[in-house]
Amino acid sequence: MINMNLQKKVSEIKGIGPRKSVALHKINIELIEDFLFFYPRDYEDRREMRTILSLRDGITALVKGKLILKVKGRGRLPRKQTLKLFVQDETGAMEVVFFHAGFLEKTLLQNEEYIFYGKVTVNRGKIQMLHPDISKYEPDQEQAILPIYPLTGGISQGEMRKWQRGAMAYLPELEEYLPGNTLERNRLCSIHYAIENIHYPSDRKRLMEAKYRLIFEELLFLQTGLLAIRNKMTAMEKGVRFSSMVPMEEFTTSLPYALTGAQNRVLTEINGDMESGKVMNRLVQGDVGSGKTIIAAAAMYKAVKSGFQAAMMAPTELLARQHFESLKSEFLKYEIKVGFLSGSIPIKEKKDILEQIETGQLDIIIGTHAVIQPGVKFSNLGLVITDEQHRFGVNQRSILSQKGRNPDVLVMTATPIPRTLAVILYGDLDISIIDEMPPGRQQIITRAVKGESRETSYEFVRREVTKGRQAYVVAPLIEDSENLDAKSALGLYDELKDRFSDFSVAFLHGAMKPADKDRIMQRFNEGQIQILISTVVIEVGINVPNATIMLIENAERFGLAQLHQLRGRVGRGKEQSYCILISEGGSELAEERAKIMKSTNDGFLIAEKDLDLRGPGEFFGMRQHGVPELKLADLVRHIKILNTVREEAERILSEDPALAGKEYVKLKEKIDRMFKNAESLNI
Ligand code: ADP
Ligand code: MG
């Protein structure tokens, strides 16, 4: 039965006109059904109203009080003004403060009673509430747990609640989409109970039950989807068996350096996979600079010498181009032909390359995600490698695999992912870790300084550059911005090309034409440019061993993982390298980050600290791993649930791998929708 009602537009609900519809659309509410699945971000416990006298520092409370006085702060625009309210009840008085909210003033009336819900601070007897939720007091107001929804401009909390109530009338129309067995086995509540109680829980216990079910299903869609993609990749009976007559040593022993123990171990693992008949599906994790590229090269060597093609995909044109240049010359003496493919290649040249890929004239193809476009056909693809894997979506990886007949897959990343999580995200992927740096690397010396010390820092840059070294200078913005008080790469370029007029200074940013970017990188690589000013485009993978200085302006604006990646651009050669973090009055968090950066060069340790600082949600922000965004579930906090979910997903897929059975149709729809909305699929 198709259920029409829930699929109707929100304008069916009383009070939602065209203007409100547009606003709702911005938060992805288009159909009545979307309201039901638009969960509160928090709740307001209106079952207990407190007196002002009883308020204590740090609690979140609901207070009824009369608005005695409104005071607007200075500032020309209402939206920049601070608004202070003096509020009283029978027991005492408090102050309510809104920053940048002068516009609220008009909507609030003196001597009216309002309900305030928010966090209380008490400082030397002064009671304050900062940015509370505020609503007019109605005598017959319900004493309940009320939802607090995330809002968008033009919609108030009151409206949102009213409309949600309206949408709730349609709830009986909603059909259960989880299979009965799944509900039973995992003791999950029904979808009706869950939706009802996620919005209007009558007590904590019901809210927990509802949440558990909704978190469970979210993780189930994700896990089942990921496993299904993976199964598609490996279900095909047999993989490629590469020749044991082609030892990787043929290639590695002719390198100008000896591999590290860790590199050798990882190559042995890869070699084992490649010589076995099963499809390789291996993740290589290694900190920036640990030498992943050569691992990829050795694997490609083996593949090609065994008679197959290999493809390698990198997330940016710059990085892909760099891999291409270095591997092309590396492979020259073996008569291995390497081609390059990216979106910016001229049509005619592209046609040639596509043809050479299809006829097998090219042995190795390196590129951006242009490599996975439909027009690219391989003659005999045996090995697929993705570099800086976290930048790609799971689907992009699987599309590349499907271009061969069960090619072996190697993914490389510098972003450490805890093993438990990796297993869940990537299925039964094997993991190799390069936990050793090439010898002779010196620790990068990191200094964190305040803006006042810029002069000294740039004098230091001068000394290094005079010695023949090269420097990166990174700024958070491309151009100066009116709204943001931060350095721009363009502004810095103007400043530094004068200051360093006796050197060659260049400017690089992400929006440049790929050919221009290449030219600049090429010249930097050859040492013709001494100081390269850029935005974070420089972040991934770039390798210029003679560059020894990474100076980061407005370092307070970068996250730890990003700072670490940036710092990884130096310390790649024999010379002592430096990372200088210049911060402009950063927050406590920014200071903490700088301290961590100073204390260690270890990416895995930094990732852990990052987790502590920011909380799991952000670091493991799904987007980092190219996986759909979750609404309620959190991959780290809910790892226990995730384990149960994984078992359930495996059981479901073993019963019905294509989810074609009647009981799975609705589940499959949900999974498809989750993955369809994922950014990772926009290729
Ligand atoms: P990443 O793991 O960040 O991708 P790269 O593969 O770019 O690191 O390697 C960084 C640098 O280290 C390159 O210049 C590479 O040639 C060099 N390198 C890799 N392995 C070794 C080794 N075993 N000994 C010395 N230098 C090495
Ligand atoms: Mg790399």
XYZ file of N, CA and C in Angstrom, residues 35 38-46 117 133 135 142 144-151 156-165 168 195-202 204 207:
129
model
N 9.135 15.655 9.010
C 8.947 16.185 10.357
C 9.146 15.091 11.394
N 12.687 14.408 11.995
C 13.501 15.555 12.379
C 13.546 15.579 13.903
N 14.640 15.059 14.454
C 14.674 14.835 15.891
C 15.098 16.074 16.665
N 14.602 16.159 17.924
C 15.032 17.270 18.778
C 16.526 17.186 19.056
N 17.147 18.344 19.253
C 18.552 18.290 19.637
C 18.703 18.176 21.142
N 17.625 18.520 21.832
C 17.651 18.442 23.287
C 16.221 18.513 23.812
N 16.073 18.475 25.132
C 14.741 18.538 25.728
C 14.737 19.552 26.852
N 13.541 19.998 27.113
C 13.363 20.984 28.149
C 12.439 20.325 29.149
N 12.960 20.116 30.351
C 12.138 19.423 31.328
C 11.243 20.422 32.038
N 10.017 20.521 31.555
C 9.086 21.495 32.132
C 8.275 20.915 33.264
N 14.404 28.929 29.869
C 14.994 27.622 30.089
C 16.436 27.665 29.611
N 16.303 29.441 26.158
C 15.093 29.393 25.330
C 14.061 30.215 26.070
N 9.948 31.657 26.167
C 8.607 31.625 25.585
C 7.647 32.321 26.537
N 1.562 23.060 29.443
C 1.728 21.706 29.960
C 3.042 21.548 30.718
N 5.536 19.247 30.918
C 5.993 18.044 30.249
C 7.462 18.188 29.887
N 7.983 17.132 29.284
C 9.320 17.250 28.712
C 9.115 17.719 27.278
N 9.590 18.884 26.957
C 9.357 19.426 25.620
C 10.593 19.298 24.742
N 10.376 19.064 23.461
C 11.513 18.950 22.553
C 12.103 20.323 22.246
N 13.404 20.363 22.042
C 14.045 21.569 21.522
C 14.629 21.196 20.170
N 14.126 21.837 19.136
C 14.579 21.475 17.798
C 15.689 22.397 17.315
N 16.586 21.872 16.510
C 17.532 22.767 15.856
C 16.734 23.613 14.874
N 17.001 24.897 14.813
C 16.160 25.772 13.995
C 16.936 26.403 12.859
N 10.431 29.733 14.517
C 10.646 29.784 15.960
C 10.425 28.403 16.558
N 10.934 28.254 17.782
C 10.772 26.989 18.481
C 9.291 26.652 18.647
N 8.498 27.688 18.937
C 7.069 27.483 19.139
C 6.397 26.945 17.886
N 6.743 27.558 16.747
C 6.161 27.097 15.480
C 6.553 25.649 15.210
N 7.831 25.416 15.405
C 8.340 24.076 15.134
C 7.578 23.036 15.950
N 7.365 23.348 17.219
C 6.660 22.394 18.074
C 5.229 22.201 17.609
N 4.609 23.302 17.226
C 3.212 23.228 16.792
C 3.104 22.352 15.550
N 3.991 22.587 14.603
C 3.934 21.817 13.350
C 4.252 20.343 13.574
N 5.226 20.122 14.467
C 5.553 18.732 14.784
C 4.321 18.029 15.335
N 3.605 18.727 16.197
C 2.362 18.180 16.736
C 1.409 17.845 15.594
N 2.476 14.848 13.802
C 2.322 13.653 14.622
C 0.979 12.970 14.380
N 9.068 7.141 17.493
C 8.864 8.509 16.997
C 8.090 9.345 18.015
N 7.052 8.725 18.561
C 6.259 9.418 19.573
C 7.146 9.901 20.725
N 7.994 9.006 21.197
C 8.769 9.312 22.398
C 10.073 10.065 22.152
N 10.522 10.088 20.917
C 11.707 10.902 20.667
C 11.281 12.377 20.660
N 10.028 12.618 20.271
C 9.545 14.000 20.264
C 8.904 14.400 21.589
N 8.035 13.538 22.101
C 7.316 13.878 23.328
C 7.406 12.765 24.358
N 8.589 12.582 24.933
C 8.726 11.512 25.923
C 7.985 11.888 27.200
N 7.278 10.914 27.778
C 6.615 11.259 29.032
C 7.556 11.017 30.206
N 12.015 9.754 31.196
C 13.363 9.455 30.687
C 13.465 8.040 30.104
N 12.151 7.829 26.677
C 13.048 8.543 25.779
C 14.253 7.659 25.433
